[in-house]
Amino acid sequence: MNKTFTIICPTDFSECSLNAIEYAAKLGEKYNADLFLVHVPNKEDYQKLSSGTIEIDDQYGFINKKLQNLVQTVNEESLTKGLKSCTAEFVEGKTVDTILEFAESKNADLIVMGTEGVNDFKKNFIGTRASKVVDRSSVDVFLIPRKVYFKAPRKFVYATDYLEEDKIAVQKIVELAGFFESEIDIVHVGTKIKVIDKSLHLTMVQELKPFIRYEKINYVLKSYRDEPGLGLENYLITSKGDVLVTLSTKKSWFDQLFAQNLSRKMSYFINKPFLVLKTA
């Protein structure tokens, strides 16, 4: 018996987390998934809200009601379109630890999470909670920036560094892209196009083509005189890509670009949903 695809979506009722719920529900429709909304309360925030006039328990009751309203809205919108179920839970603890433990307890396949991105002054980078979840998660994480509303993706852009795991990673993307009949650009960005890059690129194409049964795939080799992260962002914009996908494993392109300063590097891609594959 096949396991039901399971999606976890943390929410704090902010605009970006509500956008993430919309994405999670739309993906859940395609995967026929169980969707779990989870809220991790911040007692200090609730104490400030209460101003001594409302007990924290009352705040918790109010928040729980908001959660149930979200569940009702998702169910009304998505159950008839393929979503198997939507439920919500209120779990206390440290935010990142609790999200990861909750995902593990539900045997999750995907975490969909909103992020604030950077502010107008470029001083505060992408939310550290989202960064830490990406860094520590054992399952795939889909980050949805604030003010990015759901639309059926026309093109996925997958950043490759010519790893053996690409074969499995691309299969995941093909499944997701197939739901929307989207294009997939498999892109390698370097600071210079060397002979070895051309050779590796040709080898990758030769290996992937018979392995991946999907017509709408483009194989792209690009050079960018600055660092590859900015080159990838440039490609994402000029190719009109809708979703950036990377694979996070040791020695991967993602690890090289993001490991040293995950928050800063991730800020490049604040205007597009960002799927980080962790389990290829």
mmCIF file with all atom_site columns, N, CA and C in Angstrom, residues 65-90:
data_model
loop_
_atom_site.group_PDB
_atom_site.id
_atom_site.type_symbol
_atom_site.label_atom_id
_atom_site.label_alt_id
_atom_site.label_comp_id
_atom_site.label_asym_id
_atom_site.label_entity_id
_atom_site.label_seq_id
_atom_site.pdbx_PDB_ins_code
_atom_site.Cartn_x
_atom_site.Cartn_y
_atom_site.Cartn_z
_atom_site.occupancy
_atom_site.B_iso_or_equiv
_atom_site.pdbx_formal_charge
_atom_site.auth_seq_id
_atom_site.auth_comp_id
_atom_site.auth_asym_id
_atom_site.auth_atom_id
_atom_site.pdbx_PDB_model_num
ATOM 1  N N  . LYS A 1 65 ? -8.779  28.904 17.203 1.00 0.00 ? 65 LYS A N  1
ATOM 2  C CA . LYS A 1 65 ? -9.952  29.169 16.369 1.00 0.00 ? 65 LYS A CA 1
ATOM 3  C C  . LYS A 1 65 ? -9.521  29.648 14.983 1.00 0.00 ? 65 LYS A C  1
ATOM 4  N N  . LYS A 1 66 ? -8.486  30.487 14.930 1.00 0.00 ? 66 LYS A N  1
ATOM 5  C CA . LYS A 1 66 ? -7.970  30.958 13.638 1.00 0.00 ? 66 LYS A CA 1
ATOM 6  C C  . LYS A 1 66 ? -7.439  29.786 12.815 1.00 0.00 ? 66 LYS A C  1
ATOM 7  N N  . LEU A 1 67 ? -6.761  28.858 13.494 1.00 0.00 ? 67 LEU A N  1
ATOM 8  C CA . LEU A 1 67 ? -6.255  27.669 12.806 1.00 0.00 ? 67 LEU A CA 1
ATOM 9  C C  . LEU A 1 67 ? -7.394  26.865 12.189 1.00 0.00 ? 67 LEU A C  1
ATOM 10 N N  . GLN A 1 68 ? -8.443  26.656 12.971 1.00 0.00 ? 68 GLN A N  1
ATOM 11 C CA . GLN A 1 68 ? -9.570  25.863 12.481 1.00 0.00 ? 68 GLN A CA 1
ATOM 12 C C  . GLN A 1 68 ? -10.284 26.562 11.325 1.00 0.00 ? 68 GLN A C  1
ATOM 13 N N  . ASN A 1 69 ? -10.313 27.902 11.359 1.00 0.00 ? 69 ASN A N  1
ATOM 14 C CA . ASN A 1 69 ? -10.903 28.652 10.247 1.00 0.00 ? 69 ASN A CA 1
ATOM 15 C C  . ASN A 1 69 ? -10.089 28.457 8.971  1.00 0.00 ? 69 ASN A C  1
ATOM 16 N N  . LEU A 1 70 ? -8.740  28.421 9.129  1.00 0.00 ? 70 LEU A N  1
ATOM 17 C CA . LEU A 1 70 ? -7.876  28.176 7.981  1.00 0.00 ? 70 LEU A CA 1
ATOM 18 C C  . LEU A 1 70 ? -8.126  26.782 7.408  1.00 0.00 ? 70 LEU A C  1
ATOM 19 N N  . VAL A 1 71 ? -8.241  25.803 8.304  1.00 0.00 ? 71 VAL A N  1
ATOM 20 C CA . VAL A 1 71 ? -8.510  24.426 7.873  1.00 0.00 ? 71 VAL A CA 1
ATOM 21 C C  . VAL A 1 71 ? -9.824  24.357 7.097  1.00 0.00 ? 71 VAL A C  1
ATOM 22 N N  . GLN A 1 72 ? -10.842 25.006 7.619  1.00 0.00 ? 72 GLN A N  1
ATOM 23 C CA . GLN A 1 72 ? -12.155 24.998 6.951  1.00 0.00 ? 72 GLN A CA 1
ATOM 24 C C  . GLN A 1 72 ? -12.056 25.616 5.553  1.00 0.00 ? 72 GLN A C  1
ATOM 25 N N  . THR A 1 73 ? -11.329 26.741 5.466  1.00 0.00 ? 73 THR A N  1
ATOM 26 C CA . THR A 1 73 ? -11.176 27.413 4.174  1.00 0.00 ? 73 THR A CA 1
ATOM 27 C C  . THR A 1 73 ? -10.455 26.523 3.166  1.00 0.00 ? 73 THR A C  1
ATOM 28 N N  . VAL A 1 74 ? -9.350  25.897 3.610  1.00 0.00 ? 74 VAL A N  1
ATOM 29 C CA . VAL A 1 74 ? -8.589  25.010 2.722  1.00 0.00 ? 74 VAL A CA 1
ATOM 30 C C  . VAL A 1 74 ? -9.451  23.832 2.284  1.00 0.00 ? 74 VAL A C  1
ATOM 31 N N  . ASN A 1 75 ? -10.144 23.229 3.226  1.00 0.00 ? 75 ASN A N  1
ATOM 32 C CA . ASN A 1 75 ? -10.976 22.066 2.888  1.00 0.00 ? 75 ASN A CA 1
ATOM 33 C C  . ASN A 1 75 ? -12.078 22.422 1.893  1.00 0.00 ? 75 ASN A C  1
ATOM 34 N N  . GLU A 1 76 ? -12.705 23.565 2.108  1.00 0.00 ? 76 GLU A N  1
ATOM 35 C CA . GLU A 1 76 ? -13.781 23.981 1.202  1.00 0.00 ? 76 GLU A CA 1
ATOM 36 C C  . GLU A 1 76 ? -13.243 24.215 -0.209 1.00 0.00 ? 76 GLU A C  1
ATOM 37 N N  . GLU A 1 77 ? -12.030 24.737 -0.288 1.00 0.00 ? 77 GLU A N  1
ATOM 38 C CA . GLU A 1 77 ? -11.452 25.088 -1.584 1.00 0.00 ? 77 GLU A CA 1
ATOM 39 C C  . GLU A 1 77 ? -10.808 23.897 -2.284 1.00 0.00 ? 77 GLU A C  1
ATOM 40 N N  . SER A 1 78 ? -10.174 22.995 -1.531 1.00 0.00 ? 78 SER A N  1
ATOM 41 C CA . SER A 1 78 ? -9.265  22.030 -2.151 1.00 0.00 ? 78 SER A CA 1
ATOM 42 C C  . SER A 1 78 ? -9.670  20.562 -2.076 1.00 0.00 ? 78 SER A C  1
ATOM 43 N N  . LEU A 1 79 ? -10.559 20.194 -1.151 1.00 0.00 ? 79 LEU A N  1
ATOM 44 C CA . LEU A 1 79 ? -10.908 18.772 -1.028 1.00 0.00 ? 79 LEU A CA 1
ATOM 45 C C  . LEU A 1 79 ? -11.541 18.223 -2.304 1.00 0.00 ? 79 LEU A C  1
ATOM 46 N N  . THR A 1 80 ? -12.322 19.032 -2.980 1.00 0.00 ? 80 THR A N  1
ATOM 47 C CA . THR A 1 80 ? -12.971 18.567 -4.207 1.00 0.00 ? 80 THR A CA 1
ATOM 48 C C  . THR A 1 80 ? -12.019 18.576 -5.402 1.00 0.00 ? 80 THR A C  1
ATOM 49 N N  . LYS A 1 81 ? -10.812 19.121 -5.200 1.00 0.00 ? 81 LYS A N  1
ATOM 50 C CA . LYS A 1 81 ? -9.851  19.236 -6.307 1.00 0.00 ? 81 LYS A CA 1
ATOM 51 C C  . LYS A 1 81 ? -8.680  18.265 -6.160 1.00 0.00 ? 81 LYS A C  1
ATOM 52 N N  . GLY A 1 82 ? -8.746  17.395 -5.147 1.00 0.00 ? 82 GLY A N  1
ATOM 53 C CA . GLY A 1 82 ? -7.713  16.379 -5.040 1.00 0.00 ? 82 GLY A CA 1
ATOM 54 C C  . GLY A 1 82 ? -7.009  16.294 -3.708 1.00 0.00 ? 82 GLY A C  1
ATOM 55 N N  . LEU A 1 83 ? -7.065  17.352 -2.899 1.00 0.00 ? 83 LEU A N  1
ATOM 56 C CA . LEU A 1 83 ? -6.455  17.284 -1.577 1.00 0.00 ? 83 LEU A CA 1
ATOM 57 C C  . LEU A 1 83 ? -7.165  16.221 -0.746 1.00 0.00 ? 83 LEU A C  1
ATOM 58 N N  . LYS A 1 84 ? -6.397  15.353 -0.117 1.00 0.00 ? 84 LYS A N  1
ATOM 59 C CA . LYS A 1 84 ? -7.012  14.270 0.647  1.00 0.00 ? 84 LYS A CA 1
ATOM 60 C C  . LYS A 1 84 ? -7.550  14.759 1.990  1.00 0.00 ? 84 LYS A C  1
ATOM 61 N N  . SER A 1 85 ? -6.767  15.592 2.681  1.00 0.00 ? 85 SER A N  1
ATOM 62 C CA . SER A 1 85 ? -7.230  16.108 3.972  1.00 0.00 ? 85 SER A CA 1
ATOM 63 C C  . SER A 1 85 ? -6.413  17.326 4.359  1.00 0.00 ? 85 SER A C  1
ATOM 64 N N  . CYS A 1 86 ? -6.981  18.147 5.227  1.00 0.00 ? 86 CYS A N  1
ATOM 65 C CA . CYS A 1 86 ? -6.245  19.254 5.859  1.00 0.00 ? 86 CYS A CA 1
ATOM 66 C C  . CYS A 1 86 ? -6.641  19.312 7.321  1.00 0.00 ? 86 CYS A C  1
ATOM 67 N N  . THR A 1 87 ? -5.637  19.270 8.187  1.00 0.00 ? 87 THR A N  1
ATOM 68 C CA . THR A 1 87 ? -5.862  19.413 9.619  1.00 0.00 ? 87 THR A CA 1
ATOM 69 C C  . THR A 1 87 ? -4.818  20.368 10.179 1.00 0.00 ? 87 THR A C  1
ATOM 70 N N  . ALA A 1 88 ? -5.030  20.807 11.408 1.00 0.00 ? 88 ALA A N  1
ATOM 71 C CA . ALA A 1 88 ? -4.098  21.756 12.022 1.00 0.00 ? 88 ALA A CA 1
ATOM 72 C C  . ALA A 1 88 ? -3.787  21.331 13.442 1.00 0.00 ? 88 ALA A C  1
ATOM 73 N N  . GLU A 1 89 ? -2.573  21.651 13.865 1.00 0.00 ? 89 GLU A N  1
ATOM 74 C CA . GLU A 1 89 ? -2.163  21.365 15.231 1.00 0.00 ? 89 GLU A CA 1
ATOM 75 C C  . GLU A 1 89 ? -1.415  22.553 15.815 1.00 0.00 ? 89 GLU A C  1
ATOM 76 N N  . PHE A 1 90 ? -1.549  22.665 17.113 1.00 0.00 ? 90 PHE A N  1
ATOM 77 C CA . PHE A 1 90 ? -0.980  23.743 17.915 1.00 0.00 ? 90 PHE A CA 1
ATOM 78 C C  . PHE A 1 90 ? 0.088   23.080 18.782 1.00 0.00 ? 90 PHE A C  1
#
